[in-house]
Amino acid sequence: KYKKRALAIIPKVTGAISFFCSLYLVFHILRSKKRRNDPFKRIILGLSVGDMITSFFGFFLSTWAMPKGTFLAWGVAGTTATCSMQGFMFQLGILATPLYNVVIGFYYLLKIVFGWKESRLRNFEWLFHGLP
């Protein structure tokens, strides 16, 4: 009985913490024109948005979106439609996050190994956001 509650509540707490930390990063980047114009900060912005989607839909909502009567789940209150929507959004976020991590690695490869300047990176930045 307590294990089911713990397995339902813990992801909600950790998901909320992750969501609000990513939300802070989004606002921090968007508030400053200098940060908004930095290609690396915009990559971090995309990563943070992906993490917000994952944290909210995958972890914070967790069991709430499951259809009522789901076996061995605590706190279920949703329908099949809410469960499907949660699954779609979670997959969207969970795919964007590792892809943005690849983009960060590629950004550093171009900047450090190949010596690309910010102006050249800006010309190809649309690819960084098109990949995820």
mmCIF file with all atom_site columns, C-alpha atoms in Angstrom:
data_model
loop_
_atom_site.group_PDB
_atom_site.id
_atom_site.type_symbol
_atom_site.label_atom_id
_atom_site.label_alt_id
_atom_site.label_comp_id
_atom_site.label_asym_id
_atom_site.label_entity_id
_atom_site.label_seq_id
_atom_site.pdbx_PDB_ins_code
_atom_site.Cartn_x
_atom_site.Cartn_y
_atom_site.Cartn_z
_atom_site.occupancy
_atom_site.B_iso_or_equiv
_atom_site.pdbx_formal_charge
_atom_site.auth_seq_id
_atom_site.auth_comp_id
_atom_site.auth_asym_id
_atom_site.auth_atom_id
_atom_site.pdbx_PDB_model_num
ATOM 1   C CA . LYS A 1 1   ? 0.000  0.000  0.000   1.00 0.00 ? 1   LYS A CA 1
ATOM 2   C CA . TYR A 1 2   ? 2.712  2.513  0.980   1.00 0.00 ? 2   TYR A CA 1
ATOM 3   C CA . LYS A 1 3   ? 4.993  1.417  -1.856  1.00 0.00 ? 3   LYS A CA 1
ATOM 4   C CA . LYS A 1 4   ? 2.322  2.298  -4.434  1.00 0.00 ? 4   LYS A CA 1
ATOM 5   C CA . ARG A 1 5   ? 1.916  5.738  -2.876  1.00 0.00 ? 5   ARG A CA 1
ATOM 6   C CA . ALA A 1 6   ? 5.662  6.335  -2.733  1.00 0.00 ? 6   ALA A CA 1
ATOM 7   C CA . LEU A 1 7   ? 6.087  5.205  -6.351  1.00 0.00 ? 7   LEU A CA 1
ATOM 8   C CA . ALA A 1 8   ? 3.350  7.656  -7.364  1.00 0.00 ? 8   ALA A CA 1
ATOM 9   C CA . ILE A 1 9   ? 4.387  10.639 -5.206  1.00 0.00 ? 9   ILE A CA 1
ATOM 10  C CA . ILE A 1 10  ? 8.194  10.649 -5.598  1.00 0.00 ? 10  ILE A CA 1
ATOM 11  C CA . PRO A 1 11  ? 8.135  11.247 -9.387  1.00 0.00 ? 11  PRO A CA 1
ATOM 12  C CA . LYS A 1 12  ? 5.683  14.109 -8.845  1.00 0.00 ? 12  LYS A CA 1
ATOM 13  C CA . VAL A 1 13  ? 8.071  15.818 -6.412  1.00 0.00 ? 13  VAL A CA 1
ATOM 14  C CA . THR A 1 14  ? 11.201 15.278 -8.501  1.00 0.00 ? 14  THR A CA 1
ATOM 15  C CA . GLY A 1 15  ? 9.321  16.184 -11.706 1.00 0.00 ? 15  GLY A CA 1
ATOM 16  C CA . ALA A 1 16  ? 8.137  19.455 -10.161 1.00 0.00 ? 16  ALA A CA 1
ATOM 17  C CA . ILE A 1 17  ? 11.672 20.326 -9.024  1.00 0.00 ? 17  ILE A CA 1
ATOM 18  C CA . SER A 1 18  ? 13.084 19.577 -12.476 1.00 0.00 ? 18  SER A CA 1
ATOM 19  C CA . PHE A 1 19  ? 10.285 21.521 -14.190 1.00 0.00 ? 19  PHE A CA 1
ATOM 20  C CA . PHE A 1 20  ? 10.820 24.651 -12.105 1.00 0.00 ? 20  PHE A CA 1
ATOM 21  C CA . CYS A 1 21  ? 14.610 24.543 -12.466 1.00 0.00 ? 21  CYS A CA 1
ATOM 22  C CA . SER A 1 22  ? 14.263 24.299 -16.257 1.00 0.00 ? 22  SER A CA 1
ATOM 23  C CA . LEU A 1 23  ? 11.630 27.047 -16.190 1.00 0.00 ? 23  LEU A CA 1
ATOM 24  C CA . TYR A 1 24  ? 14.111 29.275 -14.345 1.00 0.00 ? 24  TYR A CA 1
ATOM 25  C CA . LEU A 1 25  ? 16.719 28.647 -17.061 1.00 0.00 ? 25  LEU A CA 1
ATOM 26  C CA . VAL A 1 26  ? 14.189 29.510 -19.775 1.00 0.00 ? 26  VAL A CA 1
ATOM 27  C CA . PHE A 1 27  ? 13.263 32.800 -18.101 1.00 0.00 ? 27  PHE A CA 1
ATOM 28  C CA . HIS A 1 28  ? 16.910 33.571 -17.322 1.00 0.00 ? 28  HIS A CA 1
ATOM 29  C CA . ILE A 1 29  ? 17.877 33.197 -20.985 1.00 0.00 ? 29  ILE A CA 1
ATOM 30  C CA . LEU A 1 30  ? 14.834 35.009 -22.379 1.00 0.00 ? 30  LEU A CA 1
ATOM 31  C CA . ARG A 1 31  ? 15.178 38.031 -20.061 1.00 0.00 ? 31  ARG A CA 1
ATOM 32  C CA . SER A 1 32  ? 18.525 39.121 -21.481 1.00 0.00 ? 32  SER A CA 1
ATOM 33  C CA . LYS A 1 33  ? 19.016 40.184 -25.097 1.00 0.00 ? 33  LYS A CA 1
ATOM 34  C CA . LYS A 1 34  ? 22.689 39.180 -24.847 1.00 0.00 ? 34  LYS A CA 1
ATOM 35  C CA . ARG A 1 35  ? 21.765 35.659 -23.729 1.00 0.00 ? 35  ARG A CA 1
ATOM 36  C CA . ARG A 1 36  ? 18.992 35.393 -26.340 1.00 0.00 ? 36  ARG A CA 1
ATOM 37  C CA . ASN A 1 37  ? 21.514 36.196 -29.097 1.00 0.00 ? 37  ASN A CA 1
ATOM 38  C CA . ASP A 1 38  ? 24.052 33.594 -27.957 1.00 0.00 ? 38  ASP A CA 1
ATOM 39  C CA . PRO A 1 39  ? 23.748 30.352 -30.010 1.00 0.00 ? 39  PRO A CA 1
ATOM 40  C CA . PHE A 1 40  ? 24.856 28.192 -27.075 1.00 0.00 ? 40  PHE A CA 1
ATOM 41  C CA . LYS A 1 41  ? 22.271 29.756 -24.759 1.00 0.00 ? 41  LYS A CA 1
ATOM 42  C CA . ARG A 1 42  ? 19.570 29.087 -27.353 1.00 0.00 ? 42  ARG A CA 1
ATOM 43  C CA . ILE A 1 43  ? 20.642 25.444 -27.456 1.00 0.00 ? 43  ILE A CA 1
ATOM 44  C CA . ILE A 1 44  ? 20.338 25.342 -23.659 1.00 0.00 ? 44  ILE A CA 1
ATOM 45  C CA . LEU A 1 45  ? 16.924 26.969 -24.047 1.00 0.00 ? 45  LEU A CA 1
ATOM 46  C CA . GLY A 1 46  ? 15.804 24.131 -26.336 1.00 0.00 ? 46  GLY A CA 1
ATOM 47  C CA . LEU A 1 47  ? 17.227 21.553 -23.939 1.00 0.00 ? 47  LEU A CA 1
ATOM 48  C CA . SER A 1 48  ? 15.381 23.187 -21.044 1.00 0.00 ? 48  SER A CA 1
ATOM 49  C CA . VAL A 1 49  ? 12.069 23.233 -22.917 1.00 0.00 ? 49  VAL A CA 1
ATOM 50  C CA . GLY A 1 50  ? 12.485 19.527 -23.715 1.00 0.00 ? 50  GLY A CA 1
ATOM 51  C CA . ASP A 1 51  ? 13.236 18.845 -20.063 1.00 0.00 ? 51  ASP A CA 1
ATOM 52  C CA . MET A 1 52  ? 10.182 20.849 -18.987 1.00 0.00 ? 52  MET A CA 1
ATOM 53  C CA . ILE A 1 53  ? 7.958  18.735 -21.237 1.00 0.00 ? 53  ILE A CA 1
ATOM 54  C CA . THR A 1 54  ? 9.482  15.515 -19.908 1.00 0.00 ? 54  THR A CA 1
ATOM 55  C CA . SER A 1 55  ? 9.358  16.612 -16.276 1.00 0.00 ? 55  SER A CA 1
ATOM 56  C CA . PHE A 1 56  ? 5.760  17.797 -16.404 1.00 0.00 ? 56  PHE A CA 1
ATOM 57  C CA . PHE A 1 57  ? 4.121  15.149 -18.561 1.00 0.00 ? 57  PHE A CA 1
ATOM 58  C CA . GLY A 1 58  ? 6.286  12.162 -17.676 1.00 0.00 ? 58  GLY A CA 1
ATOM 59  C CA . PHE A 1 59  ? 7.031  12.640 -14.019 1.00 0.00 ? 59  PHE A CA 1
ATOM 60  C CA . PHE A 1 60  ? 4.791  15.278 -12.439 1.00 0.00 ? 60  PHE A CA 1
ATOM 61  C CA . LEU A 1 61  ? 1.550  13.991 -13.997 1.00 0.00 ? 61  LEU A CA 1
ATOM 62  C CA . SER A 1 62  ? 2.751  10.354 -13.794 1.00 0.00 ? 62  SER A CA 1
ATOM 63  C CA . THR A 1 63  ? -0.216 8.374  -12.440 1.00 0.00 ? 63  THR A CA 1
ATOM 64  C CA . TRP A 1 64  ? -2.782 11.195 -12.595 1.00 0.00 ? 64  TRP A CA 1
ATOM 65  C CA . ALA A 1 65  ? -3.241 10.825 -16.346 1.00 0.00 ? 65  ALA A CA 1
ATOM 66  C CA . MET A 1 66  ? -3.731 7.045  -16.197 1.00 0.00 ? 66  MET A CA 1
ATOM 67  C CA . PRO A 1 67  ? -7.273 5.765  -16.739 1.00 0.00 ? 67  PRO A CA 1
ATOM 68  C CA . LYS A 1 68  ? -9.318 5.194  -13.594 1.00 0.00 ? 68  LYS A CA 1
ATOM 69  C CA . GLY A 1 69  ? -9.169 1.583  -12.507 1.00 0.00 ? 69  GLY A CA 1
ATOM 70  C CA . THR A 1 70  ? -5.611 0.990  -13.735 1.00 0.00 ? 70  THR A CA 1
ATOM 71  C CA . PHE A 1 71  ? -4.267 -2.061 -11.919 1.00 0.00 ? 71  PHE A CA 1
ATOM 72  C CA . LEU A 1 72  ? -1.563 -1.484 -9.276  1.00 0.00 ? 72  LEU A CA 1
ATOM 73  C CA . ALA A 1 73  ? -1.474 2.305  -9.608  1.00 0.00 ? 73  ALA A CA 1
ATOM 74  C CA . TRP A 1 74  ? -2.163 4.888  -6.913  1.00 0.00 ? 74  TRP A CA 1
ATOM 75  C CA . GLY A 1 75  ? -3.747 8.255  -7.606  1.00 0.00 ? 75  GLY A CA 1
ATOM 76  C CA . VAL A 1 76  ? -5.143 7.508  -11.051 1.00 0.00 ? 76  VAL A CA 1
ATOM 77  C CA . ALA A 1 77  ? -7.711 10.050 -12.250 1.00 0.00 ? 77  ALA A CA 1
ATOM 78  C CA . GLY A 1 78  ? -7.530 10.194 -16.041 1.00 0.00 ? 78  GLY A CA 1
ATOM 79  C CA . THR A 1 79  ? -8.983 8.614  -19.122 1.00 0.00 ? 79  THR A CA 1
ATOM 80  C CA . THR A 1 80  ? -7.552 6.769  -22.083 1.00 0.00 ? 80  THR A CA 1
ATOM 81  C CA . ALA A 1 81  ? -7.296 10.106 -23.908 1.00 0.00 ? 81  ALA A CA 1
ATOM 82  C CA . THR A 1 82  ? -5.329 11.792 -21.104 1.00 0.00 ? 82  THR A CA 1
ATOM 83  C CA . CYS A 1 83  ? -3.031 8.771  -20.908 1.00 0.00 ? 83  CYS A CA 1
ATOM 84  C CA . SER A 1 84  ? -2.409 8.884  -24.677 1.00 0.00 ? 84  SER A CA 1
ATOM 85  C CA . MET A 1 85  ? -1.759 12.635 -24.579 1.00 0.00 ? 85  MET A CA 1
ATOM 86  C CA . GLN A 1 86  ? 0.656  12.191 -21.680 1.00 0.00 ? 86  GLN A CA 1
ATOM 87  C CA . GLY A 1 87  ? 2.478  9.415  -23.505 1.00 0.00 ? 87  GLY A CA 1
ATOM 88  C CA . PHE A 1 88  ? 2.813  11.487 -26.682 1.00 0.00 ? 88  PHE A CA 1
ATOM 89  C CA . MET A 1 89  ? 4.116  14.570 -24.850 1.00 0.00 ? 89  MET A CA 1
ATOM 90  C CA . PHE A 1 90  ? 6.486  12.480 -22.723 1.00 0.00 ? 90  PHE A CA 1
ATOM 91  C CA . GLN A 1 91  ? 7.949  10.859 -25.843 1.00 0.00 ? 91  GLN A CA 1
ATOM 92  C CA . LEU A 1 92  ? 8.351  14.277 -27.451 1.00 0.00 ? 92  LEU A CA 1
ATOM 93  C CA . GLY A 1 93  ? 10.305 15.575 -24.464 1.00 0.00 ? 93  GLY A CA 1
ATOM 94  C CA . ILE A 1 94  ? 12.289 12.417 -23.808 1.00 0.00 ? 94  ILE A CA 1
ATOM 95  C CA . LEU A 1 95  ? 13.509 12.419 -27.442 1.00 0.00 ? 95  LEU A CA 1
ATOM 96  C CA . ALA A 1 96  ? 14.358 16.129 -27.515 1.00 0.00 ? 96  ALA A CA 1
ATOM 97  C CA . THR A 1 97  ? 16.545 16.037 -24.396 1.00 0.00 ? 97  THR A CA 1
ATOM 98  C CA . PRO A 1 98  ? 19.207 13.539 -25.570 1.00 0.00 ? 98  PRO A CA 1
ATOM 99  C CA . LEU A 1 99  ? 19.170 15.028 -29.072 1.00 0.00 ? 99  LEU A CA 1
ATOM 100 C CA . TYR A 1 100 ? 19.933 18.460 -27.633 1.00 0.00 ? 100 TYR A CA 1
ATOM 101 C CA . ASN A 1 101 ? 22.784 16.846 -25.679 1.00 0.00 ? 101 ASN A CA 1
ATOM 102 C CA . VAL A 1 102 ? 24.160 15.603 -29.013 1.00 0.00 ? 102 VAL A CA 1
ATOM 103 C CA . VAL A 1 103 ? 23.785 19.137 -30.387 1.00 0.00 ? 103 VAL A CA 1
ATOM 104 C CA . ILE A 1 104 ? 25.787 20.515 -27.432 1.00 0.00 ? 104 ILE A CA 1
ATOM 105 C CA . GLY A 1 105 ? 28.567 18.028 -28.184 1.00 0.00 ? 105 GLY A CA 1
ATOM 106 C CA . PHE A 1 106 ? 28.492 18.950 -31.867 1.00 0.00 ? 106 PHE A CA 1
ATOM 107 C CA . TYR A 1 107 ? 28.550 22.672 -30.968 1.00 0.00 ? 107 TYR A CA 1
ATOM 108 C CA . TYR A 1 108 ? 31.682 22.169 -28.884 1.00 0.00 ? 108 TYR A CA 1
ATOM 109 C CA . LEU A 1 109 ? 33.268 20.041 -31.597 1.00 0.00 ? 109 LEU A CA 1
ATOM 110 C CA . LEU A 1 110 ? 32.817 22.849 -34.116 1.00 0.00 ? 110 LEU A CA 1
ATOM 111 C CA . LYS A 1 111 ? 33.854 25.588 -31.694 1.00 0.00 ? 111 LYS A CA 1
ATOM 112 C CA . ILE A 1 112 ? 36.841 23.982 -29.957 1.00 0.00 ? 112 ILE A CA 1
ATOM 113 C CA . VAL A 1 113 ? 38.222 21.377 -32.361 1.00 0.00 ? 113 VAL A CA 1
ATOM 114 C CA . PHE A 1 114 ? 37.524 23.164 -35.647 1.00 0.00 ? 114 PHE A CA 1
ATOM 115 C CA . GLY A 1 115 ? 37.802 26.702 -34.259 1.00 0.00 ? 115 GLY A CA 1
ATOM 116 C CA . TRP A 1 116 ? 34.498 28.023 -35.585 1.00 0.00 ? 116 TRP A CA 1
ATOM 117 C CA . LYS A 1 117 ? 33.592 31.550 -34.516 1.00 0.00 ? 117 LYS A CA 1
ATOM 118 C CA . GLU A 1 118 ? 30.188 32.589 -33.138 1.00 0.00 ? 118 GLU A CA 1
ATOM 119 C CA . SER A 1 119 ? 29.258 34.283 -36.419 1.00 0.00 ? 119 SER A CA 1
ATOM 120 C CA . ARG A 1 120 ? 29.816 31.077 -38.394 1.00 0.00 ? 120 ARG A CA 1
ATOM 121 C CA . LEU A 1 121 ? 27.933 29.001 -35.806 1.00 0.00 ? 121 LEU A CA 1
ATOM 122 C CA . ARG A 1 122 ? 24.967 31.380 -36.095 1.00 0.00 ? 122 ARG A CA 1
ATOM 123 C CA . ASN A 1 123 ? 24.701 30.577 -39.829 1.00 0.00 ? 123 ASN A CA 1
ATOM 124 C CA . PHE A 1 124 ? 24.274 26.871 -39.062 1.00 0.00 ? 124 PHE A CA 1
ATOM 125 C CA . GLU A 1 125 ? 22.270 27.191 -35.862 1.00 0.00 ? 125 GLU A CA 1
ATOM 126 C CA . TRP A 1 126 ? 18.996 26.321 -37.573 1.00 0.00 ? 126 TRP A CA 1
ATOM 127 C CA . LEU A 1 127 ? 20.437 22.814 -38.030 1.00 0.00 ? 127 LEU A CA 1
ATOM 128 C CA . PHE A 1 128 ? 21.058 22.566 -34.295 1.00 0.00 ? 128 PHE A CA 1
ATOM 129 C CA . HIS A 1 129 ? 17.378 23.133 -33.580 1.00 0.00 ? 129 HIS A CA 1
ATOM 130 C CA . GLY A 1 130 ? 16.160 21.204 -36.612 1.00 0.00 ? 130 GLY A CA 1
ATOM 131 C CA . LEU A 1 131 ? 17.839 17.973 -35.478 1.00 0.00 ? 131 LEU A CA 1
ATOM 132 C CA . PRO A 1 132 ? 15.946 17.565 -32.188 1.00 0.00 ? 132 PRO A CA 1
#
